PDB file of C-alpha atoms and ligand atoms in Angstrom:
ATOM      1  CA  MET A 110      -0.052  -0.008  -0.033  1.00 92.00           C
ATOM      2  CA  ASP A 111       1.664   3.186  -1.222  1.00 97.00           C
ATOM      3  CA  ILE A 112       1.098   6.343   0.719  1.00 97.00           C
ATOM      4  CA  SER A 113       1.690   9.950  -0.570  1.00 98.00           C
ATOM      5  CA  LEU A 114       1.278  13.328   0.765  1.00 98.00           C
ATOM      6  CA  GLN A 115       0.571  15.822  -2.029  1.00 98.00           C
ATOM      7  CA  ASN A 116       1.251  19.365  -1.212  1.00 98.00           C
ATOM      8  CA  ILE A 117      -0.326  19.216   2.175  1.00 98.00           C
ATOM      9  CA  GLU A 118      -0.821  22.113   4.511  1.00 98.00           C
ATOM     10  CA  TYR A 119      -2.140  21.842   8.173  1.00 98.00           C
ATOM     11  CA  ARG A 120      -3.488  24.608  10.267  1.00 98.00           C
ATOM     12  CA  TYR A 121      -4.508  23.807  13.873  1.00 98.00           C
ATOM     13  CA  GLN A 122      -7.658  25.409  14.952  1.00 97.00           C
ATOM     14  CA  ALA A 123      -8.185  26.903  11.452  1.00 94.00           C
ATOM     15  CA  ASN A 124     -10.405  30.025  11.218  1.00 93.00           C
ATOM     16  CA  THR A 125     -10.059  30.936  14.860  1.00 96.00           C
ATOM     17  CA  PRO A 126      -7.886  33.406  16.626  1.00 96.00           C
ATOM     18  CA  PHE A 127      -5.790  30.603  17.663  1.00 96.00           C
ATOM     19  CA  GLU A 128      -5.038  29.288  14.184  1.00 97.00           C
ATOM     20  CA  ARG A 129      -1.532  28.018  13.961  1.00 97.00           C
ATOM     21  CA  LEU A 130       0.141  26.963  10.593  1.00 98.00           C
ATOM     22  CA  ALA A 131       2.001  23.626  11.403  1.00 98.00           C
ATOM     23  CA  ILE A 132       3.149  22.318   8.147  1.00 98.00           C
ATOM     24  CA  LYS A 133       2.942  23.720   4.570  1.00 98.00           C
ATOM     25  CA  ASP A 134       3.499  22.441   1.070  1.00 98.00           C
ATOM     26  CA  VAL A 135       4.712  19.011   2.318  1.00 98.00           C
ATOM     27  CA  SER A 136       5.014  16.307  -0.434  1.00 98.00           C
ATOM     28  CA  ILE A 137       6.326  12.770   0.524  1.00 98.00           C
ATOM     29  CA  ASN A 138       6.153   9.606  -1.260  1.00 98.00           C
ATOM     30  CA  ILE A 139       6.324   6.354   0.618  1.00 98.00           C
ATOM     31  CA  PRO A 140       6.239   3.218  -1.620  1.00 97.00           C
ATOM     32  CA  THR A 141       5.122   0.123   0.140  1.00 97.00           C
ATOM     33  CA  GLY A 142       7.843  -1.668   2.020  1.00 97.00           C
ATOM     34  CA  THR A 143       9.813   1.470   2.562  1.00 98.00           C
ATOM     35  CA  TYR A 144      11.322   2.302   5.992  1.00 98.00           C
ATOM     36  CA  MET A 145      11.430   5.999   6.218  1.00 98.00           C
ATOM     37  CA  ALA A 146      12.773   8.139   9.035  1.00 98.00           C
ATOM     38  CA  LEU A 147      11.682  11.729   9.691  1.00 98.00           C
ATOM     39  CA  ILE A 148      14.011  13.969  11.653  1.00 97.00           C
ATOM     40  CA  GLY A 149      13.985  17.607  12.600  1.00 96.00           C
ATOM     41  CA  HIS A 150      13.758  19.801  15.683  1.00 95.00           C
ATOM     42  CA  THR A 151      10.854  19.887  18.118  1.00 95.00           C
ATOM     43  CA  GLY A 152       8.033  21.836  16.590  1.00 97.00           C
ATOM     44  CA  SER A 153       9.181  21.210  13.051  1.00 97.00           C
ATOM     45  CA  GLY A 154       5.924  19.488  12.174  1.00 98.00           C
ATOM     46  CA  LYS A 155       6.881  15.619  12.349  1.00 98.00           C
ATOM     47  CA  SER A 156       3.938  14.616  14.578  1.00 97.00           C
ATOM     48  CA  THR A 157       1.606  16.611  12.504  1.00 98.00           C
ATOM     49  CA  VAL A 158       2.821  14.898   9.372  1.00 98.00           C
ATOM     50  CA  LEU A 159       2.350  11.556  10.915  1.00 98.00           C
ATOM     51  CA  GLN A 160      -1.109  11.992  11.875  1.00 97.00           C
ATOM     52  CA  HIS A 161      -2.188  12.627   8.270  1.00 97.00           C
ATOM     53  CA  LEU A 162      -0.840   9.149   7.324  1.00 97.00           C
ATOM     54  CA  ASN A 163      -3.736   7.473   8.877  1.00 93.00           C
ATOM     55  CA  ALA A 164      -6.290  10.383   8.537  1.00 95.00           C
ATOM     56  CA  LEU A 165      -6.381  11.362  12.208  1.00 95.00           C
ATOM     57  CA  LEU A 166      -5.867  14.792  10.715  1.00 96.00           C
ATOM     58  CA  VAL A 167      -7.330  15.865   7.289  1.00 96.00           C
ATOM     59  CA  PRO A 168      -5.164  18.400   5.650  1.00 98.00           C
ATOM     60  CA  THR A 169      -6.383  22.042   5.408  1.00 97.00           C
ATOM     61  CA  GLU A 170      -4.939  22.043   1.821  1.00 98.00           C
ATOM     62  CA  GLY A 171      -3.638  19.355  -0.452  1.00 98.00           C
ATOM     63  CA  THR A 172      -4.383  15.540  -0.838  1.00 98.00           C
ATOM     64  CA  VAL A 173      -3.274  12.405   1.119  1.00 97.00           C
ATOM     65  CA  VAL A 174      -3.448   9.173  -0.916  1.00 97.00           C
ATOM     66  CA  ILE A 175      -3.400   5.963   1.231  1.00 96.00           C
ATOM     67  CA  GLY A 176      -3.545   2.863  -0.924  1.00 95.00           C
ATOM     68  CA  ASN A 177      -6.747   3.375  -2.994  1.00 93.00           C
ATOM     69  CA  HIS A 178      -8.191   5.954  -0.407  1.00 94.00           C
ATOM     70  CA  GLU A 179      -7.937   9.724  -1.025  1.00 95.00           C
ATOM     71  CA  VAL A 180      -8.251  12.256   1.719  1.00 96.00           C
ATOM     72  CA  LYS A 181      -8.588  15.719   0.429  1.00 96.00           C
ATOM     73  CA  ALA A 182      -8.726  19.103   2.108  1.00 96.00           C
ATOM     74  CA  LYS A 183     -12.155  20.791   2.186  1.00 93.00           C
ATOM     75  CA  GLN A 184     -14.144  17.734   1.459  1.00 91.00           C
ATOM     76  CA  LYS A 185     -16.169  15.275   3.221  1.00 91.00           C
ATOM     77  CA  ASN A 186     -13.882  12.146   3.518  1.00 89.00           C
ATOM     78  CA  LYS A 187     -15.267   8.703   3.654  1.00 86.00           C
ATOM     79  CA  ASN A 188     -14.039   5.419   4.911  1.00 85.00           C
ATOM     80  CA  LEU A 189     -11.506   7.124   7.364  1.00 90.00           C
ATOM     81  CA  LYS A 190     -12.099   4.049   9.692  1.00 89.00           C
ATOM     82  CA  GLN A 191     -10.669   1.702   7.026  1.00 89.00           C
ATOM     83  CA  ILE A 192      -7.598   3.853   6.633  1.00 93.00           C
ATOM     84  CA  ARG A 193      -7.167   3.817  10.464  1.00 92.00           C
ATOM     85  CA  GLN A 194      -7.059   0.042  10.577  1.00 92.00           C
ATOM     86  CA  LYS A 195      -4.511  -0.143   7.759  1.00 95.00           C
ATOM     87  CA  VAL A 196      -2.059   2.329   9.146  1.00 97.00           C
ATOM     88  CA  GLY A 197      -1.236   1.715  12.826  1.00 96.00           C
ATOM     89  CA  ILE A 198       0.231   4.527  14.731  1.00 96.00           C
ATOM     90  CA  VAL A 199       2.425   3.997  17.991  1.00 96.00           C
ATOM     91  CA  PHE A 200       2.402   7.271  19.769  1.00 93.00           C
ATOM     92  CA  GLN A 201       4.850   8.670  22.010  1.00 91.00           C
ATOM     93  CA  PHE A 202       4.562   6.940  25.496  1.00 93.00           C
ATOM     94  CA  PRO A 203       1.757   4.539  24.055  1.00 93.00           C
ATOM     95  CA  GLU A 204       1.677   3.090  27.444  1.00 93.00           C
ATOM     96  CA  HIS A 205      -0.314   6.080  28.651  1.00 93.00           C
ATOM     97  CA  GLN A 206      -3.305   4.955  26.542  1.00 91.00           C
ATOM     98  CA  LEU A 207      -3.568   1.502  28.273  1.00 94.00           C
ATOM     99  CA  PHE A 208      -6.781   1.425  30.249  1.00 92.00           C
ATOM    100  CA  GLU A 209      -8.440  -1.956  30.412  1.00 93.00           C
ATOM    101  CA  GLU A 210      -8.155  -4.287  33.540  1.00 95.00           C
ATOM    102  CA  THR A 211      -6.235  -6.991  31.738  1.00 97.00           C
ATOM    103  CA  VAL A 212      -3.530  -6.994  28.998  1.00 97.00           C
ATOM    104  CA  GLU A 213      -5.848  -9.236  26.966  1.00 97.00           C
ATOM    105  CA  LYS A 214      -8.647  -6.927  27.034  1.00 97.00           C
ATOM    106  CA  ASP A 215      -6.422  -3.985  26.187  1.00 97.00           C
ATOM    107  CA  ILE A 216      -5.031  -5.706  23.167  1.00 97.00           C
ATOM    108  CA  ILE A 217      -8.422  -6.944  21.685  1.00 97.00           C
ATOM    109  CA  PHE A 218     -10.108  -3.658  22.247  1.00 96.00           C
ATOM    110  CA  GLY A 219      -8.966  -2.157  18.938  1.00 94.00           C
ATOM    111  CA  PRO A 220      -9.483  -5.261  16.619  1.00 95.00           C
ATOM    112  CA  MET A 221     -13.176  -5.709  18.194  1.00 96.00           C
ATOM    113  CA  ASN A 222     -13.879  -1.958  17.700  1.00 93.00           C
ATOM    114  CA  PHE A 223     -13.136  -2.589  14.067  1.00 92.00           C
ATOM    115  CA  GLY A 224     -15.459  -5.568  13.900  1.00 93.00           C
ATOM    116  CA  VAL A 225     -13.310  -8.502  14.588  1.00 96.00           C
ATOM    117  CA  SER A 226     -14.768 -11.317  16.494  1.00 97.00           C
ATOM    118  CA  GLU A 227     -13.670 -11.829  20.089  1.00 97.00           C
ATOM    119  CA  ALA A 228     -12.244 -15.454  19.397  1.00 98.00           C
ATOM    120  CA  GLU A 229     -10.141 -14.025  16.394  1.00 98.00           C
ATOM    121  CA  ALA A 230      -9.151 -10.892  18.373  1.00 98.00           C
ATOM    122  CA  LYS A 231      -7.920 -13.155  21.446  1.00 98.00           C
ATOM    123  CA  GLU A 232      -6.018 -15.243  18.806  1.00 98.00           C
ATOM    124  CA  ARG A 233      -4.407 -12.031  17.348  1.00 97.00           C
ATOM    125  CA  ALA A 234      -3.633 -10.934  20.920  1.00 97.00           C
ATOM    126  CA  ARG A 235      -1.606 -13.945  21.527  1.00 97.00           C
ATOM    127  CA  PHE A 236       0.295 -13.673  18.245  1.00 97.00           C
ATOM    128  CA  ALA A 237       0.919  -9.885  18.925  1.00 96.00           C
ATOM    129  CA  LEU A 238       2.278 -10.639  22.390  1.00 96.00           C
ATOM    130  CA  GLN A 239       4.849 -13.092  20.782  1.00 96.00           C
ATOM    131  CA  GLN A 240       5.839 -10.593  18.166  1.00 94.00           C
ATOM    132  CA  VAL A 241       6.664  -7.933  20.940  1.00 95.00           C
ATOM    133  CA  GLY A 242       8.556 -10.702  22.926  1.00 94.00           C
ATOM    134  CA  LEU A 243       6.131 -11.079  25.772  1.00 96.00           C
ATOM    135  CA  SER A 244       4.819 -14.399  27.431  1.00 96.00           C
ATOM    136  CA  GLN A 245       1.464 -15.416  27.190  1.00 95.00           C
ATOM    137  CA  GLU A 246       1.315 -15.525  30.833  1.00 95.00           C
ATOM    138  CA  ILE A 247       0.724 -11.864  31.290  1.00 96.00           C
ATOM    139  CA  LEU A 248      -2.523 -11.876  29.377  1.00 96.00           C
ATOM    140  CA  GLU A 249      -4.597 -11.974  32.505  1.00 96.00           C
ATOM    141  CA  LYS A 250      -2.507  -9.536  34.319  1.00 97.00           C
ATOM    142  CA  SER A 251      -3.382  -5.926  34.730  1.00 97.00           C
ATOM    143  CA  PRO A 252      -1.309  -3.647  32.438  1.00 95.00           C
ATOM    144  CA  PHE A 253      -0.630  -1.392  35.372  1.00 94.00           C
ATOM    145  CA  ASP A 254       1.229  -4.242  37.284  1.00 95.00           C
ATOM    146  CA  LEU A 255       3.785  -4.343  34.511  1.00 95.00           C
ATOM    147  CA  SER A 256       7.245  -2.654  34.162  1.00 91.00           C
ATOM    148  CA  GLY A 257       7.400   0.466  31.923  1.00 90.00           C
ATOM    149  CA  GLY A 258       9.097  -1.551  29.112  1.00 91.00           C
ATOM    150  CA  GLN A 259       6.578  -4.330  29.306  1.00 94.00           C
ATOM    151  CA  MET A 260       3.840  -1.833  29.300  1.00 95.00           C
ATOM    152  CA  ARG A 261       5.040  -0.117  26.176  1.00 95.00           C
ATOM    153  CA  ARG A 262       5.255  -3.544  24.431  1.00 96.00           C
ATOM    154  CA  VAL A 263       1.608  -4.334  25.314  1.00 96.00           C
ATOM    155  CA  ALA A 264       0.529  -1.056  23.902  1.00 96.00           C
ATOM    156  CA  ILE A 265       2.534  -1.820  20.641  1.00 96.00           C
ATOM    157  CA  ALA A 266       0.946  -5.328  20.611  1.00 97.00           C
ATOM    158  CA  GLY A 267      -2.435  -3.565  20.584  1.00 96.00           C
ATOM    159  CA  VAL A 268      -1.417  -1.780  17.415  1.00 96.00           C
ATOM    160  CA  LEU A 269      -0.069  -4.918  15.812  1.00 96.00           C
ATOM    161  CA  ALA A 270      -3.392  -6.777  16.628  1.00 97.00           C
ATOM    162  CA  MET A 271      -5.058  -4.572  14.097  1.00 96.00           C
ATOM    163  CA  GLU A 272      -2.740  -6.372  11.592  1.00 96.00           C
ATOM    164  CA  PRO A 273      -1.721  -2.971   9.845  1.00 96.00           C
ATOM    165  CA  ASP A 274       0.029  -2.774   6.434  1.00 96.00           C
ATOM    166  CA  CYS A 275       1.808   0.103   7.599  1.00 97.00           C
ATOM    167  CA  LEU A 276       3.330   1.162  11.082  1.00 97.00           C
ATOM    168  CA  VAL A 277       3.902   4.656  12.058  1.00 98.00           C
ATOM    169  CA  LEU A 278       6.123   5.333  15.016  1.00 98.00           C
ATOM    170  CA  ASP A 279       6.503   8.640  16.891  1.00 97.00           C
ATOM    171  CA  GLU A 280       9.679   8.573  18.908  1.00 96.00           C
ATOM    172  CA  PRO A 281       8.806   5.041  20.000  1.00 95.00           C
ATOM    173  CA  THR A 282      11.873   4.701  22.350  1.00 94.00           C
ATOM    174  CA  ALA A 283      11.557   7.954  24.294  1.00 93.00           C
ATOM    175  CA  GLY A 284      12.144   7.452  27.765  1.00 91.00           C
ATOM    176  CA  LEU A 285      13.710   3.914  27.477  1.00 91.00           C
ATOM    177  CA  ASP A 286      17.290   2.983  28.568  1.00 91.00           C
ATOM    178  CA  PRO A 287      19.901   2.181  25.902  1.00 91.00           C
ATOM    179  CA  ARG A 288      19.210  -1.520  26.033  1.00 91.00           C
ATOM    180  CA  GLY A 289      15.464  -1.207  25.824  1.00 91.00           C
ATOM    181  CA  ARG A 290      15.806   1.285  23.002  1.00 93.00           C
ATOM    182  CA  LYS A 291      17.943  -1.175  21.002  1.00 94.00           C
ATOM    183  CA  GLU A 292      15.503  -4.091  21.770  1.00 93.00           C
ATOM    184  CA  ILE A 293      12.417  -2.062  20.604  1.00 95.00           C
ATOM    185  CA  MET A 294      14.147  -0.854  17.450  1.00 96.00           C
ATOM    186  CA  ASP A 295      15.399  -4.271  16.438  1.00 96.00           C
ATOM    187  CA  MET A 296      11.911  -5.667  17.072  1.00 95.00           C
ATOM    188  CA  PHE A 297      10.463  -3.142  14.728  1.00 97.00           C
ATOM    189  CA  TYR A 298      13.142  -3.753  12.226  1.00 97.00           C
ATOM    190  CA  SER A 299      12.472  -7.519  12.038  1.00 95.00           C
ATOM    191  CA  LEU A 300       8.620  -6.801  11.731  1.00 94.00           C
ATOM    192  CA  HIS A 301       9.484  -4.520   8.836  1.00 96.00           C
ATOM    193  CA  LYS A 302      11.792  -7.218   7.233  1.00 96.00           C
ATOM    194  CA  GLU A 303       9.732 -10.218   7.938  1.00 92.00           C
ATOM    195  CA  ARG A 304       6.348  -8.747   6.952  1.00 90.00           C
ATOM    196  CA  ASN A 305       7.439  -6.156   4.452  1.00 92.00           C
ATOM    197  CA  LEU A 306       5.710  -3.873   6.767  1.00 96.00           C
ATOM    198  CA  THR A 307       5.889  -0.163   5.549  1.00 98.00           C
ATOM    199  CA  THR A 308       7.686   1.880   8.429  1.00 98.00           C
ATOM    200  CA  ILE A 309       7.709   5.463   9.098  1.00 98.00           C
ATOM    201  CA  LEU A 310       9.731   6.451  12.206  1.00 98.00           C
ATOM    202  CA  VAL A 311      10.204   9.858  13.854  1.00 98.00           C
ATOM    203  CA  THR A 312      13.354   9.896  15.885  1.00 96.00           C
ATOM    204  CA  HIS A 313      15.818  12.180  17.533  1.00 94.00           C
ATOM    205  CA  SER A 314      18.348   9.369  17.212  1.00 94.00           C
ATOM    206  CA  MET A 315      20.677   9.913  14.278  1.00 95.00           C
ATOM    207  CA  GLU A 316      22.080   6.468  14.974  1.00 94.00           C
ATOM    208  CA  ASP A 317      18.610   4.829  14.471  1.00 96.00           C
ATOM    209  CA  ALA A 318      17.837   6.892  11.333  1.00 97.00           C
ATOM    210  CA  ALA A 319      21.266   5.899   9.916  1.00 96.00           C
ATOM    211  CA  GLN A 320      21.089   2.122  10.904  1.00 95.00           C
ATOM    212  CA  TYR A 321      17.386   1.241   9.982  1.00 97.00           C
ATOM    213  CA  ALA A 322      16.014   3.524   7.465  1.00 98.00           C
ATOM    214  CA  ASP A 323      16.154   3.486   3.669  1.00 97.00           C
ATOM    215  CA  GLN A 324      15.130   7.069   3.131  1.00 98.00           C
ATOM    216  CA  ILE A 325      15.578  10.026   5.587  1.00 98.00           C
ATOM    217  CA  ILE A 326      13.350  13.216   5.382  1.00 98.00           C
ATOM    218  CA  ILE A 327      14.561  16.374   7.337  1.00 98.00           C
ATOM    219  CA  MET A 328      11.856  18.736   8.372  1.00 98.00           C
ATOM    220  CA  GLN A 329      12.363  22.378   9.335  1.00 97.00           C
ATOM    221  CA  GLN A 330       9.728  24.896  10.210  1.00 97.00           C
ATOM    222  CA  GLY A 331       6.794  22.797   8.832  1.00 98.00           C
ATOM    223  CA  GLN A 332       8.439  22.087   5.616  1.00 98.00           C
ATOM    224  CA  VAL A 333      10.419  19.109   4.083  1.00 98.00           C
ATOM    225  CA  VAL A 334      13.939  20.406   3.488  1.00 97.00           C
ATOM    226  CA  LYS A 335      15.809  17.395   2.371  1.00 97.00           C
ATOM    227  CA  GLN A 336      15.397  13.746   1.408  1.00 97.00           C
ATOM    228  CA  GLY A 337      17.870  11.184   0.739  1.00 97.00           C
ATOM    229  CA  THR A 338      19.372   7.729   1.753  1.00 97.00           C
ATOM    230  CA  PRO A 339      21.183   7.911   4.983  1.00 97.00           C
ATOM    231  CA  ILE A 340      24.480   8.088   3.236  1.00 96.00           C
ATOM    232  CA  GLU A 341      23.445  11.022   1.249  1.00 96.00           C
ATOM    233  CA  ILE A 342      21.747  12.743   4.191  1.00 97.00           C
ATOM    234  CA  PHE A 343      24.892  12.156   6.546  1.00 96.00           C
ATOM    235  CA  SER A 344      27.508  13.072   3.833  1.00 94.00           C
ATOM    236  CA  SER A 345      26.695  16.805   4.247  1.00 91.00           C
ATOM    237  CA  VAL A 346      27.835  17.282   7.895  1.00 91.00           C
ATOM    238  CA  THR A 347      28.206  20.923   7.622  1.00 91.00           C
ATOM    239  CA  GLU A 348      24.559  21.365   6.307  1.00 93.00           C
ATOM    240  CA  LEU A 349      23.130  19.362   9.192  1.00 94.00           C
ATOM    241  CA  VAL A 350      25.369  21.254  11.672  1.00 93.00           C
ATOM    242  CA  ASP A 351      24.002  24.544  10.233  1.00 94.00           C
ATOM    243  CA  MET A 352      20.478  23.173  10.748  1.00 93.00           C
ATOM    244  CA  GLY A 353      21.284  22.376  14.416  1.00 93.00           C
ATOM    245  CA  LEU A 354      21.030  18.656  13.796  1.00 95.00           C
ATOM    246  CA  ASP A 355      23.334  16.046  14.998  1.00 93.00           C
ATOM    247  CA  VAL A 356      25.219  13.501  12.857  1.00 94.00           C
ATOM    248  CA  PRO A 357      25.814   9.689  13.744  1.00 95.00           C
ATOM    249  CA  GLU A 358      28.988   9.349  15.952  1.00 94.00           C
ATOM    250  CA  VAL A 359      30.703   7.291  13.456  1.00 95.00           C
ATOM    251  CA  VAL A 360      30.450  10.039  10.991  1.00 95.00           C
ATOM    252  CA  ARG A 361      31.829  12.551  13.484  1.00 94.00           C
ATOM    253  CA  PHE A 362      34.737  10.249  14.119  1.00 94.00           C
ATOM    254  CA  GLN A 363      35.370   9.727  10.385  1.00 95.00           C
ATOM    255  CA  ARG A 364      35.568  13.473   9.961  1.00 93.00           C
ATOM    256  CA  SER A 365      37.885  14.124  12.983  1.00 93.00           C
ATOM    257  CA  LEU A 366      40.101  11.207  11.763  1.00 92.00           C
ATOM    258  CA  GLU A 367      40.301  12.563   8.319  1.00 92.00           C
ATOM    259  CA  GLU A 368      41.393  15.925   9.805  1.00 93.00           C
ATOM    260  CA  LYS A 369      43.995  14.412  12.055  1.00 93.00           C
ATOM    261  CA  LEU A 370      45.601  12.255   9.435  1.00 87.00           C
ATOM    262  CA  GLY A 371      45.175  14.780   6.730  1.00 90.00           C
ATOM    263  CA  ILE A 372      43.331  12.367   4.392  1.00 87.00           C
ATOM    264  CA  THR A 373      39.906  12.135   2.688  1.00 89.00           C
ATOM    265  CA  LEU A 374      38.200   8.806   2.452  1.00 90.00           C
ATOM    266  CA  GLY A 375      35.991   9.961  -0.419  1.00 87.00           C
ATOM    267  CA  ALA A 376      32.853   8.217   0.907  1.00 93.00           C
ATOM    268  CA  THR A 377      30.867   8.381   4.233  1.00 95.00           C
ATOM    269  CA  TYR A 378      30.649   5.321   6.358  1.00 95.00           C
ATOM    270  CA  LEU A 379      27.752   4.449   8.711  1.00 95.00           C
ATOM    271  CA  SER A 380      29.242   1.671  10.549  1.00 93.00           C
ATOM    272  CA  ILE A 381      32.490   1.488  12.328  1.00 93.00           C
ATOM    273  CA  GLU A 382      33.288  -1.867  10.636  1.00 94.00           C
ATOM    274  CA  GLU A 383      33.022  -0.203   7.162  1.00 94.00           C
ATOM    275  CA  LEU A 384      35.056   2.875   8.370  1.00 94.00           C
ATOM    276  CA  SER A 385      37.783   0.925   9.863  1.00 93.00           C
ATOM    277  CA  SER A 386      38.295  -1.397   6.785  1.00 93.00           C
ATOM    278  CA  ALA A 387      38.303   1.703   4.543  1.00 92.00           C
ATOM    279  CA  VAL A 388      40.958   3.214   6.831  1.00 89.00           C
ATOM    280  CA  ALA A 389      42.988   0.017   6.752  1.00 89.00           C
ATOM    281  CA  GLN A 390      42.877  -0.242   2.953  1.00 89.00           C
ATOM    282  CA  LEU A 391      43.959   3.320   2.685  1.00 86.00           C
ATOM    283  CA  LEU A 392      46.833   3.032   4.945  1.00 83.00           C
ATOM    284  CA  ARG A 393      47.817  -0.210   3.374  1.00 86.00           C
ATOM    285  CA  GLY A 394      47.940   1.732   0.009  1.00 80.00           C
ATOM    286  CA  ALA A 395      49.897   4.466   1.514  1.00 70.00           C
ATOM    287  CA  HIS A 396      52.749   2.096   2.471  1.00 61.00           C
ATOM    288  CA  VAL A 397      53.225   0.124  -0.630  1.00 51.00           C
TER     289      VAL A 397
HETATM  290  N1  ADP B 580      -2.813  20.567  19.067  1.00 92.03           N
HETATM  291  C1  ADP B 580      -2.139  21.648  18.543  1.00 92.03           C
HETATM  292  N2  ADP B 580      -2.732  22.968  18.564  1.00 92.03           N
HETATM  293  C2  ADP B 580      -1.986  23.969  18.029  1.00 92.03           C
HETATM  294  N3  ADP B 580      -0.835  23.956  17.566  1.00 92.03           N
HETATM  295  C3  ADP B 580      -0.112  22.827  17.579  1.00 92.03           C
HETATM  296  C4  ADP B 580      -0.768  21.673  18.077  1.00 92.03           C
HETATM  297  N4  ADP B 580       0.043  20.581  17.970  1.00 92.03           N
HETATM  298  C5  ADP B 580       1.178  21.002  17.294  1.00 92.03           C
HETATM  299  N5  ADP B 580       1.112  22.419  17.212  1.00 92.03           N
HETATM  300  C6  ADP B 580       2.068  23.225  16.613  1.00 92.03           C
HETATM  301  O1  ADP B 580       2.330  22.737  15.344  1.00 92.03           O
HETATM  302  C7  ADP B 580       3.679  22.971  15.117  1.00 92.03           C
HETATM  303  C8  ADP B 580       4.256  21.573  14.741  1.00 92.03           C
HETATM  304  O2  ADP B 580       4.257  20.678  15.823  1.00 92.03           O
HETATM  305  P1  ADP B 580       4.501  19.014  15.728  1.00 92.03           P
HETATM  306  O3  ADP B 580       3.857  18.472  14.661  1.00 92.03           O
HETATM  307  O4  ADP B 580       4.104  18.698  17.050  1.00 92.03           O
HETATM  308  O5  ADP B 580       6.030  19.042  15.622  1.00 92.03           O
HETATM  309  P2  ADP B 580       7.135  18.090  16.057  1.00 92.03           P
HETATM  310  O6  ADP B 580       6.514  16.711  16.194  1.00 92.03           O
HETATM  311  O7  ADP B 580       8.293  18.009  14.982  1.00 92.03           O
HETATM  312  O8  ADP B 580       7.648  18.420  17.447  1.00 92.03           O
HETATM  313  C9  ADP B 580       4.407  23.607  16.240  1.00 92.03           C
HETATM  314  O9  ADP B 580       4.485  24.864  16.083  1.00 92.03           O
HETATM  315  C10 ADP B 580       3.382  23.140  17.321  1.00 92.03           C
HETATM  316  O10 ADP B 580       3.374  24.205  18.367  1.00 92.03           O
HETATM  317 MG1   MG B 581       6.413  15.321  17.830  1.00 92.03          MG
END
């Protein structure tokens, strides 16, 4: 299911004294199976863009195409419910949205709300728990008796139980420790790979953007200012620094190494293994 945002604009509280232009002239194509990362400062419009991907927000200008559905500004848009089922959003701190007495009830709530039978929803709950790496034993527990990390996984299981074609992640690792972050990011990556799940990730971590995404989009003041592969994006260190954005540690290390040794490697490396073999090759070449 391809998704495309075509020249969309969004104004919060449009036509009121509190009107606020959040994004403008945003065009993004997301072919099915893509892993895309959205980066940019707080307030640059990332979360606003995400909410258009499953029609939680309807643009005030422009068109959103989600599979064979179209959501257009200034029109009565139908079938939004179908779209919301196809595109699952994991919000920041999704565990804040847990509310049922048991984990099972929480996970089956979404699918049942979309007309799935109780038996089928329960089956999906079991499978979803397995996908997020939790044991079936917690099904009967209260979500509020779990650890923070487990609560987050339960909330993610609730989104997976909807069986979405596309997963939208708004800073899904915020507040987790480094190990918890890596586990969750690796889990999303396996889902992406195994099920060809289109994935759109908003992140502050340049490491995560570099490691997992096929395409990166930079947003600034409500607009898309750059799009490219991780290598393309992180090759322009000065440009990123000028925008006040970070670069992955390995890229910073490469630049300082190049300066110290008075060399240029001619390419950008996003893993320490690739960088060290490039340096080794260069040094070998220099000595023969
Ligand atoms: N509910 C809202 N009402 C009014 N303005 C909002 C609302 N949510 C976000 N904004 C404004 O829209 C702009 C983009 O915000 P947002 O999409 O949340 O950015 P990001 O996710 O990149 O931090 C900001 O100027 C923000 O203040
Ligand atoms: Mg945000």
